[in-house]
């Protein structure tokens, strides 16, 4: 096991240069036998390349997890965001990324915040020098008091953060929040650690789009309907994407409302795009089995998507088939029809008997679409990615009539992408100067330099950046 403390940690020795065959297949007609032979050919080349370029004397094996410590016993006693920048490893592929969230209490005479509070962890990603997007990557609810005799004293939740690995490299800005209102010596001590296992995931996440949120969706107020804050959003499948996942973080809050919504109310949520749709009931049915127990308070009662003292898992749906390449899909989100007669905006509300006219029912909500591609195992090893140029791959493959070639730059560079036929003859070349680091792509239209369609067959390509070359 290695602990990553910044650029000073050397994960492996040896040359970081990379040379691997990149093969394209073009054509409408391909027999099963030909396709199988091509796959065997490609796999053989990749395996031989990995063996030939793997550095000797490596400090870490492929199964050694990299540990990244972020917040350490961060004291939180008020509803303010705690933001900091942490150093993560360079870009690489990970079979699994776990986010370990540990909650503990201040030492006596101070103590925990005794109430169940909403909390989450966000990652701030800059898309330019001045523009950024915050993505929720973990959600949890704090426990009631856990420091009494027989209480657990401290609890740890393991959140699967594998889908966000492409954002977890180099300098990462994390924002930790708990909706606590103590303002004294009581509160929570929060420790967050990432455990990153190098390896090739089945599907490599590489892009994300936020659809709605973050926010509090007031539920059951005809004068402020949730649908007004959930306008349809167009989403396009990136050219190199092979899969897409829709994800929502949603938890219901507020009670002493009609149907005890939204904390204790069993309501459905629905997402749709075109003729496709999926629906589920936002409910957590196992709070009495909460591993962070026992607690003082009503921790055993089931709730709308959460339990006191536990993580709140997102709702995930594979929406790959909801897309037509090159065309936007319009995503919509709806909630089960409901009216809260106990709301503050109802002039006929009469309090008492479990009806509080001063509070709303609401959902804390965020929705994302995460895109995945066929992984390129070049980056396996937690640091074997070249310092300057990394070949992401091409999609689709096989293709007809075009395919998109993607590559990643660690620093600005003038890049040349060249496509050759199987005999080494030049088909087409592309030059582009990139002023910033990042992942870029170029689409080959399946034609030669003169604009004539290329015949069906196997093609090779290379990407050059200065003296560095990947092929």
Tab-separated table of C-alpha atoms in Angstrom:
chain	number	residue	atom	x	y	z
A	1	UNK	CA	0.000	0.000	0.000
A	2	UNK	CA	1.306	3.455	-0.924
A	3	UNK	CA	0.324	6.761	0.524
A	4	UNK	CA	0.344	9.546	-2.034
A	5	UNK	CA	1.668	12.812	-0.668
A	6	UNK	CA	2.212	14.754	-3.856
A	7	UNK	CA	4.525	14.872	-6.871
A	8	UNK	CA	7.497	13.796	-4.755
A	9	UNK	CA	6.244	10.193	-4.579
A	10	UNK	CA	7.766	8.097	-7.346
A	11	UNK	CA	5.474	5.248	-8.257
A	12	UNK	CA	7.785	3.501	-10.704
A	13	UNK	CA	11.208	3.662	-12.254
A	14	UNK	CA	12.196	3.482	-15.891
A	15	UNK	CA	11.314	5.135	-19.167
A	16	UNK	CA	7.800	6.612	-19.408
A	17	UNK	CA	7.773	6.607	-23.205
A	18	UNK	CA	4.853	4.784	-24.787
A	19	UNK	CA	4.558	3.015	-28.112
A	20	UNK	CA	1.523	0.846	-28.788
A	21	UNK	CA	-0.272	-0.098	-31.970
A	22	UNK	CA	-3.499	1.778	-32.704
A	23	UNK	CA	-5.676	-0.026	-35.226
A	24	UNK	CA	-8.812	1.083	-37.054
A	25	UNK	CA	-11.229	-1.120	-38.976
A	26	UNK	CA	-13.378	0.345	-41.715
A	27	UNK	CA	-16.040	-1.395	-43.723
A	28	UNK	CA	-19.644	-2.581	-43.792
A	29	UNK	CA	-18.952	-6.250	-44.411
A	30	UNK	CA	-17.105	-8.234	-41.738
A	31	UNK	CA	-17.593	-11.898	-41.023
A	32	UNK	CA	-17.612	-13.257	-37.478
A	33	UNK	CA	-14.336	-15.037	-38.208
A	34	UNK	CA	-12.672	-11.850	-39.482
A	35	UNK	CA	-13.936	-9.857	-36.535
A	36	UNK	CA	-12.618	-12.477	-34.096
A	37	UNK	CA	-9.216	-12.559	-35.803
A	38	UNK	CA	-9.014	-8.776	-35.650
A	39	UNK	CA	-9.865	-8.740	-31.944
A	40	UNK	CA	-7.234	-11.416	-31.266
A	41	UNK	CA	-4.703	-9.403	-33.260
A	42	UNK	CA	-5.472	-6.227	-31.328
A	43	UNK	CA	-5.421	-7.955	-27.949
A	44	UNK	CA	-2.113	-9.657	-28.756
A	45	UNK	CA	-0.504	-6.371	-29.742
A	46	UNK	CA	-1.749	-4.687	-26.579
A	47	UNK	CA	-0.532	-7.500	-24.347
A	48	UNK	CA	2.884	-7.537	-25.995
A	49	UNK	CA	3.113	-3.763	-25.677
A	50	UNK	CA	2.285	-3.812	-21.980
A	51	UNK	CA	4.914	-6.473	-21.343
A	52	UNK	CA	7.504	-4.637	-23.383
A	53	UNK	CA	6.958	-1.219	-21.843
A	54	UNK	CA	6.258	-2.108	-18.205
A	55	UNK	CA	9.028	-0.526	-16.108
A	56	UNK	CA	11.313	-2.788	-14.141
A	57	UNK	CA	11.889	-2.431	-10.433
A	58	UNK	CA	8.492	-0.822	-9.857
A	59	UNK	CA	7.752	0.193	-6.284
A	60	UNK	CA	4.061	-0.709	-6.554
A	61	UNK	CA	2.405	-3.819	-7.962
A	62	UNK	CA	-0.798	-3.604	-9.978
A	63	UNK	CA	-2.847	-4.470	-6.888
A	64	UNK	CA	-1.330	-1.916	-4.494
A	65	UNK	CA	-3.938	0.748	-3.618
A	66	UNK	CA	-2.893	4.382	-3.504
A	67	UNK	CA	-4.108	6.216	-0.400
A	68	UNK	CA	-4.912	9.927	-0.649
A	69	UNK	CA	-5.709	11.723	2.607
A	70	UNK	CA	-7.871	14.831	2.323
A	71	UNK	CA	-9.819	16.288	5.264
A	72	UNK	CA	-8.381	15.112	8.597
A	73	UNK	CA	-10.585	15.495	11.717
A	74	UNK	CA	-12.171	18.565	10.148
A	75	UNK	CA	-14.290	20.241	12.826
A	76	UNK	CA	-17.753	21.265	11.583
A	77	UNK	CA	-20.324	22.952	13.777
A	78	UNK	CA	-22.107	25.320	11.391
A	79	UNK	CA	-23.676	25.082	7.932
A	80	UNK	CA	-20.744	26.500	6.006
A	81	UNK	CA	-18.752	24.827	3.225
A	82	UNK	CA	-15.262	23.633	4.151
A	83	UNK	CA	-13.184	23.851	0.965
A	84	UNK	CA	-9.570	22.831	0.374
A	85	UNK	CA	-7.241	21.724	-2.444
A	86	UNK	CA	-5.591	18.308	-2.257
A	87	UNK	CA	-2.872	16.629	-4.305
A	88	UNK	CA	-3.898	13.448	-6.116
A	89	UNK	CA	-1.804	11.215	-8.442
A	90	UNK	CA	-1.419	12.049	-12.148
A	91	UNK	CA	-4.089	10.782	-14.587
A	92	UNK	CA	-4.352	6.987	-14.611
A	93	UNK	CA	-6.904	4.195	-14.785
A	94	UNK	CA	-8.340	2.675	-11.608
A	95	UNK	CA	-10.266	-0.536	-11.218
A	96	UNK	CA	-11.879	0.838	-8.065
A	97	UNK	CA	-11.905	4.143	-6.194
A	98	UNK	CA	-13.402	4.171	-2.708
A	99	UNK	CA	-14.091	7.284	-0.675
A	100	UNK	CA	-13.951	6.508	3.060
A	101	UNK	CA	-15.879	9.006	5.175
A	102	UNK	CA	-15.351	8.773	8.935
A	103	UNK	CA	-17.463	10.747	11.386
A	104	UNK	CA	-16.389	11.223	15.008
A	105	UNK	CA	-17.112	13.527	17.907
A	106	UNK	CA	-14.988	16.213	19.575
A	107	UNK	CA	-13.320	15.251	22.836
A	108	UNK	CA	-15.128	15.999	26.133
A	109	UNK	CA	-16.328	18.337	27.440
A	110	UNK	CA	-17.494	18.945	23.850
A	111	UNK	CA	-19.644	16.357	22.091
A	112	UNK	CA	-21.432	15.505	18.840
A	113	UNK	CA	-24.169	17.516	17.263
A	114	UNK	CA	-27.008	15.279	18.582
A	115	UNK	CA	-29.275	15.670	15.520
A	116	UNK	CA	-29.378	13.976	12.114
A	117	UNK	CA	-28.049	16.497	9.602
A	118	UNK	CA	-27.702	16.469	5.820
A	119	UNK	CA	-24.126	16.360	4.519
A	120	UNK	CA	-22.306	15.866	1.246
A	121	UNK	CA	-18.959	16.032	-0.548
A	122	UNK	CA	-18.576	17.958	-3.789
A	123	UNK	CA	-15.759	18.186	-6.284
A	124	UNK	CA	-15.126	21.562	-7.933
A	125	UNK	CA	-13.963	21.172	-11.543
A	126	UNK	CA	-12.706	24.182	-13.494
A	127	UNK	CA	-13.714	24.096	-17.159
A	128	UNK	CA	-11.774	27.331	-17.801
A	129	UNK	CA	-9.719	29.801	-15.785
A	130	UNK	CA	-12.878	31.419	-14.421
A	131	UNK	CA	-15.681	28.871	-14.928
A	132	UNK	CA	-16.270	25.824	-12.765
A	133	UNK	CA	-18.876	23.172	-12.015
A	134	UNK	CA	-19.440	21.519	-8.635
A	135	UNK	CA	-20.323	17.815	-8.774
A	136	UNK	CA	-21.748	15.947	-5.807
A	137	UNK	CA	-19.738	12.733	-5.368
A	138	UNK	CA	-20.977	11.543	-1.948
A	139	UNK	CA	-23.993	12.158	0.294
A	140	UNK	CA	-24.582	11.191	3.906
A	141	UNK	CA	-26.727	11.985	6.941
A	142	UNK	CA	-25.068	12.381	10.329
A	143	UNK	CA	-26.258	10.142	13.196
A	144	UNK	CA	-28.005	11.111	16.357
A	145	UNK	CA	-25.843	10.949	19.477
A	146	UNK	CA	-23.453	7.960	19.296
A	147	UNK	CA	-21.212	8.723	22.292
A	148	UNK	CA	-23.292	7.162	25.069
A	149	UNK	CA	-22.227	3.901	26.685
A	150	UNK	CA	-22.718	1.190	24.084
A	151	UNK	CA	-22.848	3.636	21.183
A	152	UNK	CA	-20.413	3.213	18.276
A	153	UNK	CA	-18.525	6.461	19.108
A	154	UNK	CA	-17.396	6.751	15.475
A	155	UNK	CA	-18.683	5.491	12.099
A	156	UNK	CA	-17.137	5.013	8.648
A	157	UNK	CA	-18.972	4.860	5.320
A	158	UNK	CA	-17.442	3.523	2.104
A	159	UNK	CA	-18.669	5.378	-0.978
A	160	UNK	CA	-17.925	4.073	-4.485
A	161	UNK	CA	-16.262	6.992	-6.309
A	162	UNK	CA	-14.977	4.970	-9.285
A	163	UNK	CA	-17.159	6.870	-11.756
A	164	UNK	CA	-15.419	10.145	-10.827
A	165	UNK	CA	-11.836	8.902	-11.239
A	166	UNK	CA	-11.206	11.045	-14.330
A	167	UNK	CA	-11.676	14.144	-12.135
A	168	UNK	CA	-9.501	12.840	-9.283
A	169	UNK	CA	-6.000	13.699	-10.448
A	170	UNK	CA	-3.358	16.348	-9.753
A	171	UNK	CA	-4.853	19.265	-7.768
A	172	UNK	CA	-8.426	18.492	-6.685
A	173	UNK	CA	-10.744	20.951	-4.949
A	174	UNK	CA	-13.118	19.274	-2.488
A	175	UNK	CA	-16.018	20.943	-0.675
A	176	UNK	CA	-17.334	19.340	2.515
A	177	UNK	CA	-20.669	20.437	3.945
A	178	UNK	CA	-22.864	19.495	6.902
A	179	UNK	CA	-26.095	21.349	7.647
A	180	UNK	CA	-25.257	21.735	11.322
A	181	UNK	CA	-26.331	24.744	13.384
A	182	UNK	CA	-24.508	24.270	16.704
A	183	UNK	CA	-22.131	27.235	16.715
A	184	UNK	CA	-20.382	26.078	19.900
A	185	UNK	CA	-17.841	23.392	20.821
A	186	UNK	CA	-20.165	20.584	19.772
A	187	UNK	CA	-20.190	19.316	16.211
A	188	UNK	CA	-18.462	16.687	14.098
A	189	UNK	CA	-14.922	15.667	13.256
A	190	UNK	CA	-14.816	14.558	9.615
A	191	UNK	CA	-12.027	12.532	7.975
A	192	UNK	CA	-12.147	11.693	4.260
A	193	UNK	CA	-9.699	9.308	2.578
A	194	UNK	CA	-9.579	8.016	-1.001
A	195	UNK	CA	-8.388	4.481	-1.703
A	196	UNK	CA	-7.482	4.137	-5.393
A	197	UNK	CA	-6.795	0.660	-6.792
A	198	UNK	CA	-4.842	0.846	-10.084
A	199	UNK	CA	-6.210	-1.342	-12.841
A	200	UNK	CA	-8.487	-1.331	-15.855
A	201	UNK	CA	-12.199	-0.787	-15.157
A	202	UNK	CA	-14.761	-2.551	-17.311
A	203	UNK	CA	-15.966	0.860	-18.459
A	204	UNK	CA	-13.764	3.942	-18.310
A	205	UNK	CA	-15.597	7.105	-17.170
A	206	UNK	CA	-14.366	10.176	-19.028
A	207	UNK	CA	-17.052	12.898	-19.067
A	208	UNK	CA	-19.960	14.159	-17.001
A	209	UNK	CA	-22.878	16.547	-17.496
A	210	UNK	CA	-24.921	18.012	-14.670
A	211	UNK	CA	-28.624	18.182	-15.523
A	212	UNK	CA	-30.270	19.689	-12.441
A	213	UNK	CA	-29.225	20.874	-9.011
A	214	UNK	CA	-28.005	21.258	-6.476
A	215	UNK	CA	-31.044	22.582	-4.708
A	216	UNK	CA	-34.029	22.071	-2.465
A	217	UNK	CA	-37.088	21.102	-4.496
A	218	UNK	CA	-40.169	22.215	-2.583
A	219	UNK	CA	-42.710	19.409	-2.890
A	220	UNK	CA	-46.479	19.853	-2.935
A	221	UNK	CA	-46.794	23.625	-3.419
A	222	UNK	CA	-48.949	24.417	-6.507
A	223	UNK	CA	-47.611	27.984	-6.476
A	224	UNK	CA	-44.009	26.748	-6.642
A	225	UNK	CA	-44.093	23.354	-8.395
A	226	UNK	CA	-40.929	21.276	-8.507
A	227	UNK	CA	-41.337	20.847	-12.273
A	228	UNK	CA	-40.683	24.580	-12.684
A	229	UNK	CA	-37.146	23.928	-11.444
A	230	UNK	CA	-36.704	20.792	-13.561
A	231	UNK	CA	-36.841	22.139	-17.092
A	232	UNK	CA	-36.020	19.623	-19.871
A	233	UNK	CA	-32.309	19.327	-20.674
A	234	UNK	CA	-30.775	18.234	-23.978
A	235	UNK	CA	-27.956	15.714	-23.631
A	236	UNK	CA	-25.721	14.464	-26.444
A	237	UNK	CA	-23.682	11.272	-26.399
A	238	UNK	CA	-19.982	12.151	-26.958
A	239	UNK	CA	-18.567	10.518	-30.108
A	240	UNK	CA	-16.175	8.258	-28.166
A	241	UNK	CA	-18.779	7.178	-25.596
A	242	UNK	CA	-19.905	3.552	-25.498
A	243	UNK	CA	-22.145	3.807	-22.414
A	244	UNK	CA	-24.043	6.410	-20.393
A	245	UNK	CA	-25.364	6.385	-16.827
A	246	UNK	CA	-28.051	8.652	-15.367
A	247	UNK	CA	-27.503	9.361	-11.664
A	248	UNK	CA	-29.550	11.224	-9.074
A	249	UNK	CA	-28.727	12.140	-5.509
A	250	UNK	CA	-32.114	12.644	-3.852
A	251	UNK	CA	-33.305	12.583	-0.242
A	252	UNK	CA	-36.649	13.661	1.218
A	253	UNK	CA	-36.857	16.091	4.155
A	254	UNK	CA	-39.501	17.779	6.250
A	255	UNK	CA	-42.373	16.188	8.182
A	256	UNK	CA	-45.567	17.162	10.025
A	257	UNK	CA	-46.854	17.774	6.504
A	258	UNK	CA	-49.517	15.986	4.494
A	259	UNK	CA	-48.453	12.308	4.336
A	260	UNK	CA	-45.488	13.297	6.531
A	261	UNK	CA	-43.712	14.338	3.337
A	262	UNK	CA	-41.100	14.359	2.304
A	263	UNK	CA	-38.996	12.565	4.983
A	264	UNK	CA	-41.465	9.787	5.787
A	265	UNK	CA	-43.497	9.706	2.561
A	266	UNK	CA	-43.254	6.897	-0.012
A	267	UNK	CA	-43.291	8.710	-3.371
A	268	UNK	CA	-42.043	7.833	-6.854
A	269	UNK	CA	-39.527	9.704	-8.980
A	270	UNK	CA	-39.324	9.292	-12.756
A	271	UNK	CA	-36.819	10.150	-15.498
A	272	UNK	CA	-37.586	9.946	-19.199
A	273	UNK	CA	-36.071	10.771	-22.585
A	274	UNK	CA	-38.208	10.308	-25.663
A	275	UNK	CA	-40.062	6.996	-25.373
A	276	UNK	CA	-37.673	5.716	-22.694
A	277	UNK	CA	-38.371	6.071	-18.986
A	278	UNK	CA	-37.493	4.655	-15.575
A	279	UNK	CA	-39.243	5.063	-12.250
A	280	UNK	CA	-38.477	4.197	-8.649
A	281	UNK	CA	-39.805	4.921	-5.166
A	282	UNK	CA	-37.452	7.070	-3.127
A	283	UNK	CA	-37.299	4.996	0.025
A	284	UNK	CA	-34.761	3.394	2.366
A	285	UNK	CA	-36.381	0.280	3.920
A	286	UNK	CA	-33.577	-0.945	6.204
A	287	UNK	CA	-32.783	1.821	8.691
A	288	UNK	CA	-33.133	-0.582	11.626
A	289	UNK	CA	-30.083	-2.429	10.189
A	290	UNK	CA	-27.984	0.720	10.064
A	291	UNK	CA	-24.337	-0.242	10.826
A	292	UNK	CA	-23.867	3.085	12.642
A	293	UNK	CA	-25.966	2.027	15.602
A	294	UNK	CA	-27.261	2.101	18.209
A	295	UNK	CA	-28.058	5.810	18.358
A	296	UNK	CA	-30.169	7.968	20.601
A	297	UNK	CA	-33.228	9.111	18.668
A	298	UNK	CA	-35.536	7.758	15.975
A	299	UNK	CA	-32.770	6.288	13.831
A	300	UNK	CA	-34.627	2.979	13.243
A	301	UNK	CA	-37.498	4.508	11.222
A	302	UNK	CA	-37.294	4.145	7.442
A	303	UNK	CA	-37.102	7.313	5.387
A	304	UNK	CA	-37.234	8.764	1.874
A	305	UNK	CA	-33.848	7.691	0.551
A	306	UNK	CA	-31.763	7.873	3.726
A	307	UNK	CA	-31.134	6.713	7.274
A	308	UNK	CA	-29.595	8.695	10.128
A	309	UNK	CA	-25.904	7.873	10.382
A	310	UNK	CA	-25.382	6.370	6.925
A	311	UNK	CA	-24.414	7.275	3.370
A	312	UNK	CA	-27.258	7.993	0.922
A	313	UNK	CA	-26.595	6.025	-2.253
A	314	UNK	CA	-27.579	7.535	-5.622
A	315	UNK	CA	-30.145	6.122	-8.032
A	316	UNK	CA	-28.280	4.879	-11.131
A	317	UNK	CA	-29.761	3.905	-14.517
A	318	UNK	CA	-27.996	2.688	-17.651
A	319	UNK	CA	-29.348	5.039	-20.331
A	320	UNK	CA	-27.032	4.047	-23.190
A	321	UNK	CA	-29.952	2.929	-25.352
A	322	UNK	CA	-31.711	6.241	-24.751
A	323	UNK	CA	-29.328	7.978	-27.158
A	324	UNK	CA	-29.063	8.178	-30.934
A	325	UNK	CA	-25.473	9.116	-31.916
A	326	UNK	CA	-25.275	12.654	-33.224
A	327	UNK	CA	-28.715	13.628	-31.925
A	328	UNK	CA	-29.627	15.238	-28.592
A	329	UNK	CA	-31.886	13.393	-26.147
A	330	UNK	CA	-34.244	15.536	-24.109
A	331	UNK	CA	-34.211	14.438	-20.456
A	332	UNK	CA	-37.165	15.154	-18.179
A	333	UNK	CA	-37.655	14.471	-14.463
A	334	UNK	CA	-41.013	14.266	-12.711
A	335	UNK	CA	-42.301	13.538	-9.198
A	336	UNK	CA	-45.430	11.753	-8.050
A	337	UNK	CA	-48.356	14.254	-7.975
A	338	UNK	CA	-48.885	15.530	-4.435
A	339	UNK	CA	-50.226	18.579	-2.602
A	340	UNK	CA	-49.085	19.561	0.872
A	341	UNK	CA	-52.046	21.148	2.653
A	342	UNK	CA	-49.816	22.031	5.602
A	343	UNK	CA	-47.555	24.324	3.585
A	344	UNK	CA	-46.934	27.932	4.645
A	345	UNK	CA	-48.482	29.227	1.389
A	346	UNK	CA	-51.849	27.574	2.020
A	347	UNK	CA	-54.155	30.260	3.524
A	348	UNK	CA	-56.540	27.520	4.667
A	349	UNK	CA	-53.902	25.591	6.611
A	350	UNK	CA	-54.924	24.744	10.154
A	351	UNK	CA	-52.096	23.671	12.430
A	352	UNK	CA	-52.168	20.934	14.998
A	353	UNK	CA	-52.788	17.226	14.802
A	354	UNK	CA	-49.499	16.572	13.051
A	355	UNK	CA	-49.827	19.530	10.673
A	356	UNK	CA	-47.197	22.282	10.878
A	357	UNK	CA	-48.199	25.251	8.748
A	358	UNK	CA	-44.716	26.782	8.997
A	359	UNK	CA	-42.668	24.189	7.079
A	360	UNK	CA	-42.366	22.827	3.543
A	361	UNK	CA	-41.812	19.299	2.329
A	362	UNK	CA	-38.803	19.182	0.010
A	363	UNK	CA	-36.194	17.041	-1.728
A	364	UNK	CA	-32.484	17.785	-1.748
A	365	UNK	CA	-31.628	16.955	-5.326
A	366	UNK	CA	-28.907	16.738	-7.982
A	367	UNK	CA	-28.866	14.827	-11.295
A	368	UNK	CA	-25.941	13.934	-13.585
A	369	UNK	CA	-25.179	11.905	-16.695
A	370	UNK	CA	-21.792	10.140	-16.680
A	371	UNK	CA	-20.255	8.897	-19.931
A	372	UNK	CA	-18.004	5.860	-20.369
A	373	UNK	CA	-15.786	4.515	-23.147
A	374	UNK	CA	-13.925	1.311	-23.859
A	375	UNK	CA	-10.885	1.560	-21.556
A	376	UNK	CA	-7.374	1.886	-22.884
A	377	UNK	CA	-5.143	-0.031	-20.405
A	378	UNK	CA	-2.151	2.227	-21.129
A	379	UNK	CA	-2.601	4.016	-17.816
A	380	UNK	CA	-2.655	0.887	-15.596
A	381	UNK	CA	-0.138	1.129	-12.785
A	382	UNK	CA	-1.151	4.284	-10.977
A	383	UNK	CA	1.388	6.499	-12.679
A	384	UNK	CA	2.490	4.912	-15.943
A	385	UNK	CA	0.761	7.609	-18.004
A	386	UNK	CA	3.371	9.513	-20.069
A	387	UNK	CA	4.256	12.926	-18.676
A	388	UNK	CA	3.149	14.746	-21.820
A	389	UNK	CA	1.004	12.683	-24.197
A	390	UNK	CA	-1.485	9.886	-23.517
A	391	UNK	CA	-3.491	8.092	-26.196
A	392	UNK	CA	-7.108	7.631	-25.111
A	393	UNK	CA	-8.184	5.579	-28.138
A	394	UNK	CA	-10.758	5.732	-30.920
A	395	UNK	CA	-14.492	5.081	-31.038
A	396	UNK	CA	-16.311	3.455	-32.684
A	397	UNK	CA	-14.045	0.609	-33.724
A	398	UNK	CA	-14.920	-1.072	-36.110
A	399	UNK	CA	-16.401	1.996	-37.809
A	400	UNK	CA	-18.152	3.178	-40.940
A	401	UNK	CA	-17.772	5.809	-42.222
A	402	UNK	CA	-15.967	7.786	-39.484
A	403	UNK	CA	-14.218	7.339	-36.140
A	404	UNK	CA	-13.051	9.761	-33.445
A	405	UNK	CA	-9.469	9.623	-32.140
A	406	UNK	CA	-8.992	11.005	-28.607
A	407	UNK	CA	-5.772	11.898	-26.776
A	408	UNK	CA	-4.789	13.622	-23.541
A	409	UNK	CA	-2.132	16.333	-23.099
A	410	UNK	CA	-0.513	17.074	-19.744
A	411	UNK	CA	0.735	20.467	-21.014
A	412	UNK	CA	0.053	22.711	-24.051
A	413	UNK	CA	1.411	21.279	-27.294
A	414	UNK	CA	1.250	21.385	-31.099
A	415	UNK	CA	-0.210	17.999	-32.084
A	416	UNK	CA	-0.216	16.057	-35.359
A	417	UNK	CA	-2.596	13.115	-35.893
A	418	UNK	CA	-1.804	10.894	-38.875
A	419	UNK	CA	-3.707	7.919	-40.337
A	420	UNK	CA	-1.975	5.264	-42.490
A	421	UNK	CA	-3.243	2.243	-44.333
A	422	UNK	CA	-1.973	-1.249	-43.475
A	423	UNK	CA	0.899	-0.819	-45.951
A	424	UNK	CA	2.088	2.407	-44.342
A	425	UNK	CA	0.756	4.782	-47.003
A	426	UNK	CA	-0.447	8.160	-45.722
A	427	UNK	CA	-4.238	8.516	-45.720
A	428	UNK	CA	-4.869	11.789	-43.892
A	429	UNK	CA	-3.137	14.106	-41.421
A	430	UNK	CA	-4.379	16.728	-38.962
A	431	UNK	CA	-2.424	19.517	-37.191
A	432	UNK	CA	-3.696	21.435	-34.186
A	433	UNK	CA	-2.059	23.610	-31.512
A	434	UNK	CA	-3.645	23.257	-28.066
A	435	UNK	CA	-3.072	26.176	-25.710
A	436	UNK	CA	-4.036	24.256	-22.564
A	437	UNK	CA	-3.716	20.752	-21.158
A	438	UNK	CA	-6.696	18.440	-21.468
A	439	UNK	CA	-8.357	15.723	-23.523
A	440	UNK	CA	-8.897	16.455	-27.210
A	441	UNK	CA	-10.214	14.576	-30.213
A	442	UNK	CA	-10.217	14.533	-34.000
A	443	UNK	CA	-12.703	12.716	-36.213
A	444	UNK	CA	-11.392	10.949	-39.308
A	445	UNK	CA	-14.040	10.893	-42.016
A	446	UNK	CA	-12.759	7.662	-43.595
A	447	UNK	CA	-11.335	9.424	-46.662
A	448	UNK	CA	-7.846	9.859	-48.089
A	449	UNK	CA	-5.957	13.115	-48.750
A	450	UNK	CA	-7.819	13.627	-52.020
A	451	UNK	CA	-11.229	13.159	-50.431
A	452	UNK	CA	-11.854	9.716	-51.891
A	453	UNK	CA	-13.487	7.120	-49.598
A	454	UNK	CA	-10.944	4.705	-48.139
A	455	UNK	CA	-11.552	1.014	-48.856
A	456	UNK	CA	-12.581	-1.379	-46.096
A	457	UNK	CA	-9.624	-2.687	-44.112
A	458	UNK	CA	-7.282	-2.135	-41.176
A	459	UNK	CA	-5.739	1.293	-40.605
A	460	UNK	CA	-3.106	2.597	-38.203
A	461	UNK	CA	-2.776	6.029	-36.634
A	462	UNK	CA	-0.261	7.958	-34.568
A	463	UNK	CA	-0.368	11.117	-32.464
A	464	UNK	CA	2.750	13.290	-32.152
A	465	UNK	CA	3.513	16.054	-29.649
A	466	UNK	CA	6.997	17.467	-30.193
A	467	UNK	CA	9.396	14.545	-29.970
A	468	UNK	CA	6.887	12.299	-28.236
A	469	UNK	CA	4.818	9.826	-30.233
A	470	UNK	CA	2.045	7.385	-29.444
A	471	UNK	CA	0.774	5.030	-32.100
